[in-house]
Amino acid sequence: MPRKVSSQPNDLELSILAVLWERGQCSARQIHDALSDQRETRLSSTTKMLQVMVDKELIARDDSQRPILFRPAEAAEDMQRGIVNDLVQRAFGGAAEKLILRAVESHELSAEKLAEIRRFISRMERKAK
Amino acid sequence: MNTFQTAVASDLVQQLGWTLLHSLWQVSVIAVVLAIVLQLIPCQRSNWRYTATCLALLAVCVFSLGTYAFMNPSGAPTASSDANSSEVAVVDSVPNGIRHTRPVAPTAELQEGNLQTEHNPVFDGESADAANAVSSASSIAGMNHGDVMDVVMPWLVVAWFVGAVCIAIWHLGGLLILRRLCRRASKPAEAIVKLVHDCGDRLEVRRTVRVLCSKTVSSPAVVGIWEPVILLPAALASGLSTHELRAILLHELAHIRRHDFLINVMQAVVESLFFYHPAVWWISHRIRTERENCCDDLACDVLGNRFDYTRALTSVSEFASTQTSTGALVAASGANLEERINRLLLPPRCLSAVASSALVALLLLLTV
């Protein structure tokens, strides 16, 4: 299932992922120590970021032992390919949409609108009979 | 050889530049004429409207080609000094139609369709003089354009070229995305393949059509220039009745029968070349709208029942609107559902006799 655009990792998340790709599983403290070389941050904010990443399914959490370990959800190549694919989709998706011949458009149609259209069709059919 | 090359390059640049500048008013006129014509053709005659819009886009290309061919080097200021030495006489200016050449090899100075280089010597001294007079007269006129154009034109042409290449690459990227879409799609159920072939027979589609199921499209679609493919949303078959599925497949097969994807790609080429003029995008958009109407009409005729067809369209739209959350291809590229259904079901809007005759009069005025 292709990852949604909004759940692509941002810069900070990418640095955390880089640490994990390099070292395999790490605890929050280990990740924080690796990060503190690059940026000033508190352990609490790192932990919060890690939780956000777990929710976004960028990393997985192993609760079976203490300390809690985190590992990347995807291998580096897969994630990088996913990022490139998303970029390509964003750049050229508009062209693809223009070239493809679709039966209907994907407007968000509310249920009321659809019901109204169906009623209209039935009305015209009755008139024609 | 170097000065010859720069002379050639600057002539080419001047011709291209002037062609581009002339296209600005030409396309505008074509667009206005098309708008009037579309008002006159009733909306039920989708084929006529589609043909008119396609002709308009074709006219844009033909006009520009004609402008480019019509320009001769002495029309451009930088060539004024070179015109006498390297110009080859225009065939039309020679009364008895004999072609003749100058000693300097002007292969690069060839104007499309106007000139021929041959190795025959000059037959008629009078025609040579006439040609000389023509070229010197026009080169004098050319000098009035001044040096501003000399400086501006190369930048103009370069800017256009860069823009055209960028838009062309954009379109190519879109084609590659579509190809990747097809590669990732899976085979559908046997029943669907059979249904597609049945509908194809009823529409008399002669080409081999592939059918694929895709998780990324939200509505049935057609891709492919030489090997047409119908892409169906993976869950669609279970969401529609067979009759509704047949209706929508007829619409897609109508696209295939009319070679619509190829024409769409050709539109993309024209859009790349004339990207700078908004009217070109408008005309292209109208072609897409009218194309959908043509396929609606074709599918309705074969299906036999407009109401079943419009109900199928509504069901597919309902399905498509539930799919938008998966980040599938989403865009508006044609008429929306209500407009299409109104066009199919409502009686034709008639222009009043006064209004239509007024429009005809206006059109005649413009052409005179």
PDB file of N, CA and C in Angstrom, chain B residues 74-137:
ATOM      1  N   SER B  74      14.725  37.801 -45.532  1.00  0.00           N
ATOM      2  CA  SER B  74      14.856  39.246 -45.626  1.00  0.00           C
ATOM      3  C   SER B  74      13.775  39.952 -44.824  1.00  0.00           C
ATOM      4  N   GLY B  75      12.840  39.226 -44.303  1.00  0.00           N
ATOM      5  CA  GLY B  75      11.853  39.839 -43.428  1.00  0.00           C
ATOM      6  C   GLY B  75      12.449  40.140 -42.067  1.00  0.00           C
ATOM      7  N   ALA B  76      13.626  39.558 -41.782  1.00  0.00           N
ATOM      8  CA  ALA B  76      14.233  39.745 -40.463  1.00  0.00           C
ATOM      9  C   ALA B  76      15.405  40.690 -40.572  1.00  0.00           C
ATOM     10  N   PRO B  77      15.568  41.584 -39.606  1.00  0.00           N
ATOM     11  CA  PRO B  77      16.600  42.607 -39.726  1.00  0.00           C
ATOM     12  C   PRO B  77      18.013  42.075 -39.804  1.00  0.00           C
ATOM     13  N   THR B  78      18.343  41.052 -39.026  1.00  0.00           N
ATOM     14  CA  THR B  78      19.744  40.606 -39.034  1.00  0.00           C
ATOM     15  C   THR B  78      20.131  40.000 -40.369  1.00  0.00           C
ATOM     16  N   ALA B  79      19.151  39.499 -41.101  1.00  0.00           N
ATOM     17  CA  ALA B  79      19.476  38.833 -42.362  1.00  0.00           C
ATOM     18  C   ALA B  79      19.581  39.825 -43.505  1.00  0.00           C
ATOM     19  N   SER B  80      19.285  41.108 -43.221  1.00  0.00           N
ATOM     20  CA  SER B  80      19.214  42.062 -44.320  1.00  0.00           C
ATOM     21  C   SER B  80      20.543  42.166 -45.050  1.00  0.00           C
ATOM     22  N   SER B  81      21.645  42.044 -44.305  1.00  0.00           N
ATOM     23  CA  SER B  81      22.926  42.134 -44.988  1.00  0.00           C
ATOM     24  C   SER B  81      23.234  40.860 -45.751  1.00  0.00           C
ATOM     25  N   ASP B  82      22.697  39.747 -45.289  1.00  0.00           N
ATOM     26  CA  ASP B  82      22.996  38.467 -45.941  1.00  0.00           C
ATOM     27  C   ASP B  82      22.030  38.142 -47.055  1.00  0.00           C
ATOM     28  N   ALA B  83      20.903  38.856 -47.069  1.00  0.00           N
ATOM     29  CA  ALA B  83      19.819  38.451 -47.976  1.00  0.00           C
ATOM     30  C   ALA B  83      20.291  38.451 -49.424  1.00  0.00           C
ATOM     31  N   ASN B  84      20.988  39.500 -49.800  1.00  0.00           N
ATOM     32  CA  ASN B  84      21.348  39.585 -51.210  1.00  0.00           C
ATOM     33  C   ASN B  84      22.310  38.496 -51.606  1.00  0.00           C
ATOM     34  N   SER B  85      23.214  38.128 -50.698  1.00  0.00           N
ATOM     35  CA  SER B  85      24.220  37.157 -51.103  1.00  0.00           C
ATOM     36  C   SER B  85      23.721  35.735 -51.016  1.00  0.00           C
ATOM     37  N   SER B  86      22.834  35.458 -50.072  1.00  0.00           N
ATOM     38  CA  SER B  86      22.518  34.049 -49.857  1.00  0.00           C
ATOM     39  C   SER B  86      21.073  33.691 -50.093  1.00  0.00           C
ATOM     40  N   GLU B  87      20.246  34.659 -50.409  1.00  0.00           N
ATOM     41  CA  GLU B  87      18.843  34.284 -50.548  1.00  0.00           C
ATOM     42  C   GLU B  87      18.611  33.550 -51.841  1.00  0.00           C
ATOM     43  N   VAL B  88      17.782  32.573 -51.788  1.00  0.00           N
ATOM     44  CA  VAL B  88      17.348  31.893 -53.011  1.00  0.00           C
ATOM     45  C   VAL B  88      15.999  32.453 -53.379  1.00  0.00           C
ATOM     46  N   ALA B  89      15.803  32.673 -54.660  1.00  0.00           N
ATOM     47  CA  ALA B  89      14.568  33.321 -55.079  1.00  0.00           C
ATOM     48  C   ALA B  89      13.361  32.453 -54.773  1.00  0.00           C
ATOM     49  N   VAL B  90      12.300  33.126 -54.405  1.00  0.00           N
ATOM     50  CA  VAL B  90      11.045  32.432 -54.137  1.00  0.00           C
ATOM     51  C   VAL B  90      10.455  31.976 -55.450  1.00  0.00           C
ATOM     52  N   VAL B  91       9.965  30.761 -55.462  1.00  0.00           N
ATOM     53  CA  VAL B  91       9.409  30.208 -56.700  1.00  0.00           C
ATOM     54  C   VAL B  91       8.267  31.061 -57.211  1.00  0.00           C
ATOM     55  N   ASP B  92       7.408  31.502 -56.270  1.00  0.00           N
ATOM     56  CA  ASP B  92       6.206  32.208 -56.707  1.00  0.00           C
ATOM     57  C   ASP B  92       6.501  33.523 -57.392  1.00  0.00           C
ATOM     58  N   SER B  93       7.673  34.125 -57.080  1.00  0.00           N
ATOM     59  CA  SER B  93       7.930  35.424 -57.671  1.00  0.00           C
ATOM     60  C   SER B  93       8.405  35.313 -59.107  1.00  0.00           C
ATOM     61  N   VAL B  94       8.703  34.109 -59.530  1.00  0.00           N
ATOM     62  CA  VAL B  94       9.161  33.927 -60.912  1.00  0.00           C
ATOM     63  C   VAL B  94       7.945  33.698 -61.786  1.00  0.00           C
ATOM     64  N   PRO B  95       7.729  34.538 -62.759  1.00  0.00           N
ATOM     65  CA  PRO B  95       6.475  34.480 -63.527  1.00  0.00           C
ATOM     66  C   PRO B  95       6.292  33.167 -64.266  1.00  0.00           C
ATOM     67  N   ASN B  96       7.353  32.668 -64.861  1.00  0.00           N
ATOM     68  CA  ASN B  96       7.153  31.451 -65.625  1.00  0.00           C
ATOM     69  C   ASN B  96       7.464  30.194 -64.818  1.00  0.00           C
ATOM     70  N   GLY B  97       7.626  30.350 -63.558  1.00  0.00           N
ATOM     71  CA  GLY B  97       7.703  29.185 -62.677  1.00  0.00           C
ATOM     72  C   GLY B  97       8.995  28.404 -62.766  1.00  0.00           C
ATOM     73  N   ILE B  98      10.003  28.945 -63.404  1.00  0.00           N
ATOM     74  CA  ILE B  98      11.259  28.202 -63.495  1.00  0.00           C
ATOM     75  C   ILE B  98      12.024  28.405 -62.191  1.00  0.00           C
ATOM     76  N   ARG B  99      12.572  27.332 -61.672  1.00  0.00           N
ATOM     77  CA  ARG B  99      13.326  27.470 -60.431  1.00  0.00           C
ATOM     78  C   ARG B  99      14.779  27.748 -60.780  1.00  0.00           C
ATOM     79  N   HIS B 100      15.374  28.638 -59.994  1.00  0.00           N
ATOM     80  CA  HIS B 100      16.789  28.875 -60.211  1.00  0.00           C
ATOM     81  C   HIS B 100      17.483  29.150 -58.896  1.00  0.00           C
ATOM     82  N   THR B 101      18.785  29.048 -58.924  1.00  0.00           N
ATOM     83  CA  THR B 101      19.529  29.157 -57.675  1.00  0.00           C
ATOM     84  C   THR B 101      20.641  30.179 -57.799  1.00  0.00           C
ATOM     85  N   ARG B 102      21.150  30.540 -56.622  1.00  0.00           N
ATOM     86  CA  ARG B 102      22.344  31.371 -56.559  1.00  0.00           C
ATOM     87  C   ARG B 102      23.537  30.462 -56.299  1.00  0.00           C
ATOM     88  N   PRO B 103      24.718  30.938 -56.585  1.00  0.00           N
ATOM     89  CA  PRO B 103      25.913  30.098 -56.399  1.00  0.00           C
ATOM     90  C   PRO B 103      26.135  29.686 -54.940  1.00  0.00           C
ATOM     91  N   VAL B 104      25.880  30.595 -53.974  1.00  0.00           N
ATOM     92  CA  VAL B 104      26.130  30.250 -52.568  1.00  0.00           C
ATOM     93  C   VAL B 104      25.193  29.134 -52.151  1.00  0.00           C
ATOM     94  N   ALA B 105      25.712  28.114 -51.511  1.00  0.00           N
ATOM     95  CA  ALA B 105      24.872  26.959 -51.135  1.00  0.00           C
ATOM     96  C   ALA B 105      23.940  27.346 -49.996  1.00  0.00           C
ATOM     97  N   PRO B 106      22.727  27.584 -50.298  1.00  0.00           N
ATOM     98  CA  PRO B 106      21.803  28.062 -49.253  1.00  0.00           C
ATOM     99  C   PRO B 106      20.915  26.966 -48.693  1.00  0.00           C
ATOM    100  N   THR B 107      21.454  25.786 -48.520  1.00  0.00           N
ATOM    101  CA  THR B 107      20.594  24.695 -48.039  1.00  0.00           C
ATOM    102  C   THR B 107      19.938  25.046 -46.718  1.00  0.00           C
ATOM    103  N   ALA B 108      20.641  25.789 -45.890  1.00  0.00           N
ATOM    104  CA  ALA B 108      20.047  26.122 -44.595  1.00  0.00           C
ATOM    105  C   ALA B 108      19.027  27.230 -44.705  1.00  0.00           C
ATOM    106  N   GLU B 109      19.027  27.949 -45.846  1.00  0.00           N
ATOM    107  CA  GLU B 109      18.087  29.046 -46.000  1.00  0.00           C
ATOM    108  C   GLU B 109      16.756  28.565 -46.549  1.00  0.00           C
ATOM    109  N   LEU B 110      16.621  27.287 -46.766  1.00  0.00           N
ATOM    110  CA  LEU B 110      15.398  26.764 -47.384  1.00  0.00           C
ATOM    111  C   LEU B 110      14.180  27.152 -46.588  1.00  0.00           C
ATOM    112  N   GLN B 111      13.198  27.680 -47.265  1.00  0.00           N
ATOM    113  CA  GLN B 111      11.903  27.888 -46.638  1.00  0.00           C
ATOM    114  C   GLN B 111      11.044  26.702 -46.992  1.00  0.00           C
ATOM    115  N   GLU B 112      10.382  26.143 -46.028  1.00  0.00           N
ATOM    116  CA  GLU B 112       9.591  24.955 -46.310  1.00  0.00           C
ATOM    117  C   GLU B 112       8.561  25.241 -47.360  1.00  0.00           C
ATOM    118  N   GLY B 113       8.576  24.424 -48.395  1.00  0.00           N
ATOM    119  CA  GLY B 113       7.514  24.488 -49.392  1.00  0.00           C
ATOM    120  C   GLY B 113       7.664  25.616 -50.378  1.00  0.00           C
ATOM    121  N   ASN B 114       8.544  26.569 -50.096  1.00  0.00           N
ATOM    122  CA  ASN B 114       8.636  27.685 -51.036  1.00  0.00           C
ATOM    123  C   ASN B 114       9.743  27.496 -52.052  1.00  0.00           C
ATOM    124  N   LEU B 115      10.794  26.888 -51.625  1.00  0.00           N
ATOM    125  CA  LEU B 115      11.995  26.928 -52.467  1.00  0.00           C
ATOM    126  C   LEU B 115      12.515  25.545 -52.760  1.00  0.00           C
ATOM    127  N   GLN B 116      13.240  25.474 -53.817  1.00  0.00           N
ATOM    128  CA  GLN B 116      13.962  24.247 -54.147  1.00  0.00           C
ATOM    129  C   GLN B 116      15.363  24.657 -54.565  1.00  0.00           C
ATOM    130  N   THR B 117      16.350  23.890 -54.176  1.00  0.00           N
ATOM    131  CA  THR B 117      17.673  24.162 -54.755  1.00  0.00           C
ATOM    132  C   THR B 117      17.944  23.117 -55.816  1.00  0.00           C
ATOM    133  N   GLU B 118      18.369  23.604 -56.919  1.00  0.00           N
ATOM    134  CA  GLU B 118      18.717  22.670 -57.995  1.00  0.00           C
ATOM    135  C   GLU B 118      20.047  23.094 -58.562  1.00  0.00           C
ATOM    136  N   HIS B 119      20.553  22.224 -59.350  1.00  0.00           N
ATOM    137  CA  HIS B 119      21.859  22.547 -59.927  1.00  0.00           C
ATOM    138  C   HIS B 119      21.742  23.147 -61.318  1.00  0.00           C
ATOM    139  N   ASN B 120      20.525  23.480 -61.732  1.00  0.00           N
ATOM    140  CA  ASN B 120      20.387  24.126 -63.043  1.00  0.00           C
ATOM    141  C   ASN B 120      20.846  25.559 -62.971  1.00  0.00           C
ATOM    142  N   PRO B 121      21.462  26.038 -63.997  1.00  0.00           N
ATOM    143  CA  PRO B 121      21.879  27.454 -64.013  1.00  0.00           C
ATOM    144  C   PRO B 121      20.658  28.345 -64.148  1.00  0.00           C
ATOM    145  N   VAL B 122      20.873  29.629 -63.972  1.00  0.00           N
ATOM    146  CA  VAL B 122      19.786  30.599 -64.121  1.00  0.00           C
ATOM    147  C   VAL B 122      19.324  30.611 -65.555  1.00  0.00           C
ATOM    148  N   PHE B 123      18.015  30.416 -65.766  1.00  0.00           N
ATOM    149  CA  PHE B 123      17.501  30.387 -67.136  1.00  0.00           C
ATOM    150  C   PHE B 123      17.147  31.762 -67.634  1.00  0.00           C
ATOM    151  N   ASP B 124      16.588  32.537 -66.738  1.00  0.00           N
ATOM    152  CA  ASP B 124      15.960  33.774 -67.189  1.00  0.00           C
ATOM    153  C   ASP B 124      16.589  34.932 -66.446  1.00  0.00           C
ATOM    154  N   GLY B 125      17.294  35.759 -67.156  1.00  0.00           N
ATOM    155  CA  GLY B 125      17.949  36.899 -66.512  1.00  0.00           C
ATOM    156  C   GLY B 125      16.941  37.843 -65.899  1.00  0.00           C
ATOM    157  N   GLU B 126      15.751  37.968 -66.525  1.00  0.00           N
ATOM    158  CA  GLU B 126      14.739  38.897 -66.012  1.00  0.00           C
ATOM    159  C   GLU B 126      14.225  38.452 -64.660  1.00  0.00           C
ATOM    160  N   SER B 127      14.012  37.173 -64.548  1.00  0.00           N
ATOM    161  CA  SER B 127      13.502  36.696 -63.254  1.00  0.00           C
ATOM    162  C   SER B 127      14.530  36.899 -62.166  1.00  0.00           C
ATOM    163  N   ALA B 128      15.804  36.792 -62.534  1.00  0.00           N
ATOM    164  CA  ALA B 128      16.849  37.006 -61.521  1.00  0.00           C
ATOM    165  C   ALA B 128      16.796  38.433 -61.032  1.00  0.00           C
ATOM    166  N   ASP B 129      16.580  39.365 -61.970  1.00  0.00           N
ATOM    167  CA  ASP B 129      16.486  40.774 -61.573  1.00  0.00           C
ATOM    168  C   ASP B 129      15.270  41.005 -60.694  1.00  0.00           C
ATOM    169  N   ALA B 130      14.163  40.395 -61.110  1.00  0.00           N
ATOM    170  CA  ALA B 130      12.932  40.570 -60.325  1.00  0.00           C
ATOM    171  C   ALA B 130      13.151  40.067 -58.912  1.00  0.00           C
ATOM    172  N   ALA B 131      13.807  38.917 -58.825  1.00  0.00           N
ATOM    173  CA  ALA B 131      14.058  38.347 -57.487  1.00  0.00           C
ATOM    174  C   ALA B 131      14.945  39.268 -56.688  1.00  0.00           C
ATOM    175  N   ASN B 132      15.948  39.830 -57.340  1.00  0.00           N
ATOM    176  CA  ASN B 132      16.833  40.781 -56.666  1.00  0.00           C
ATOM    177  C   ASN B 132      16.057  41.955 -56.105  1.00  0.00           C
ATOM    178  N   ALA B 133      15.151  42.474 -56.970  1.00  0.00           N
ATOM    179  CA  ALA B 133      14.373  43.646 -56.537  1.00  0.00           C
ATOM    180  C   ALA B 133      13.516  43.294 -55.332  1.00  0.00           C
ATOM    181  N   VAL B 134      12.921  42.112 -55.392  1.00  0.00           N
ATOM    182  CA  VAL B 134      12.065  41.681 -54.267  1.00  0.00           C
ATOM    183  C   VAL B 134      12.881  41.622 -52.996  1.00  0.00           C
ATOM    184  N   SER B 135      14.063  40.982 -53.101  1.00  0.00           N
ATOM    185  CA  SER B 135      14.825  40.770 -51.870  1.00  0.00           C
ATOM    186  C   SER B 135      15.359  42.080 -51.325  1.00  0.00           C
ATOM    187  N   SER B 136      15.802  42.989 -52.203  1.00  0.00           N
ATOM    188  CA  SER B 136      16.346  44.240 -51.669  1.00  0.00           C
ATOM    189  C   SER B 136      15.243  45.100 -51.088  1.00  0.00           C
ATOM    190  N   ALA B 137      14.052  45.045 -51.726  1.00  0.00           N
ATOM    191  CA  ALA B 137      12.945  45.845 -51.189  1.00  0.00           C
ATOM    192  C   ALA B 137      12.569  45.365 -49.797  1.00  0.00           C
TER     193      ALA B 137
END
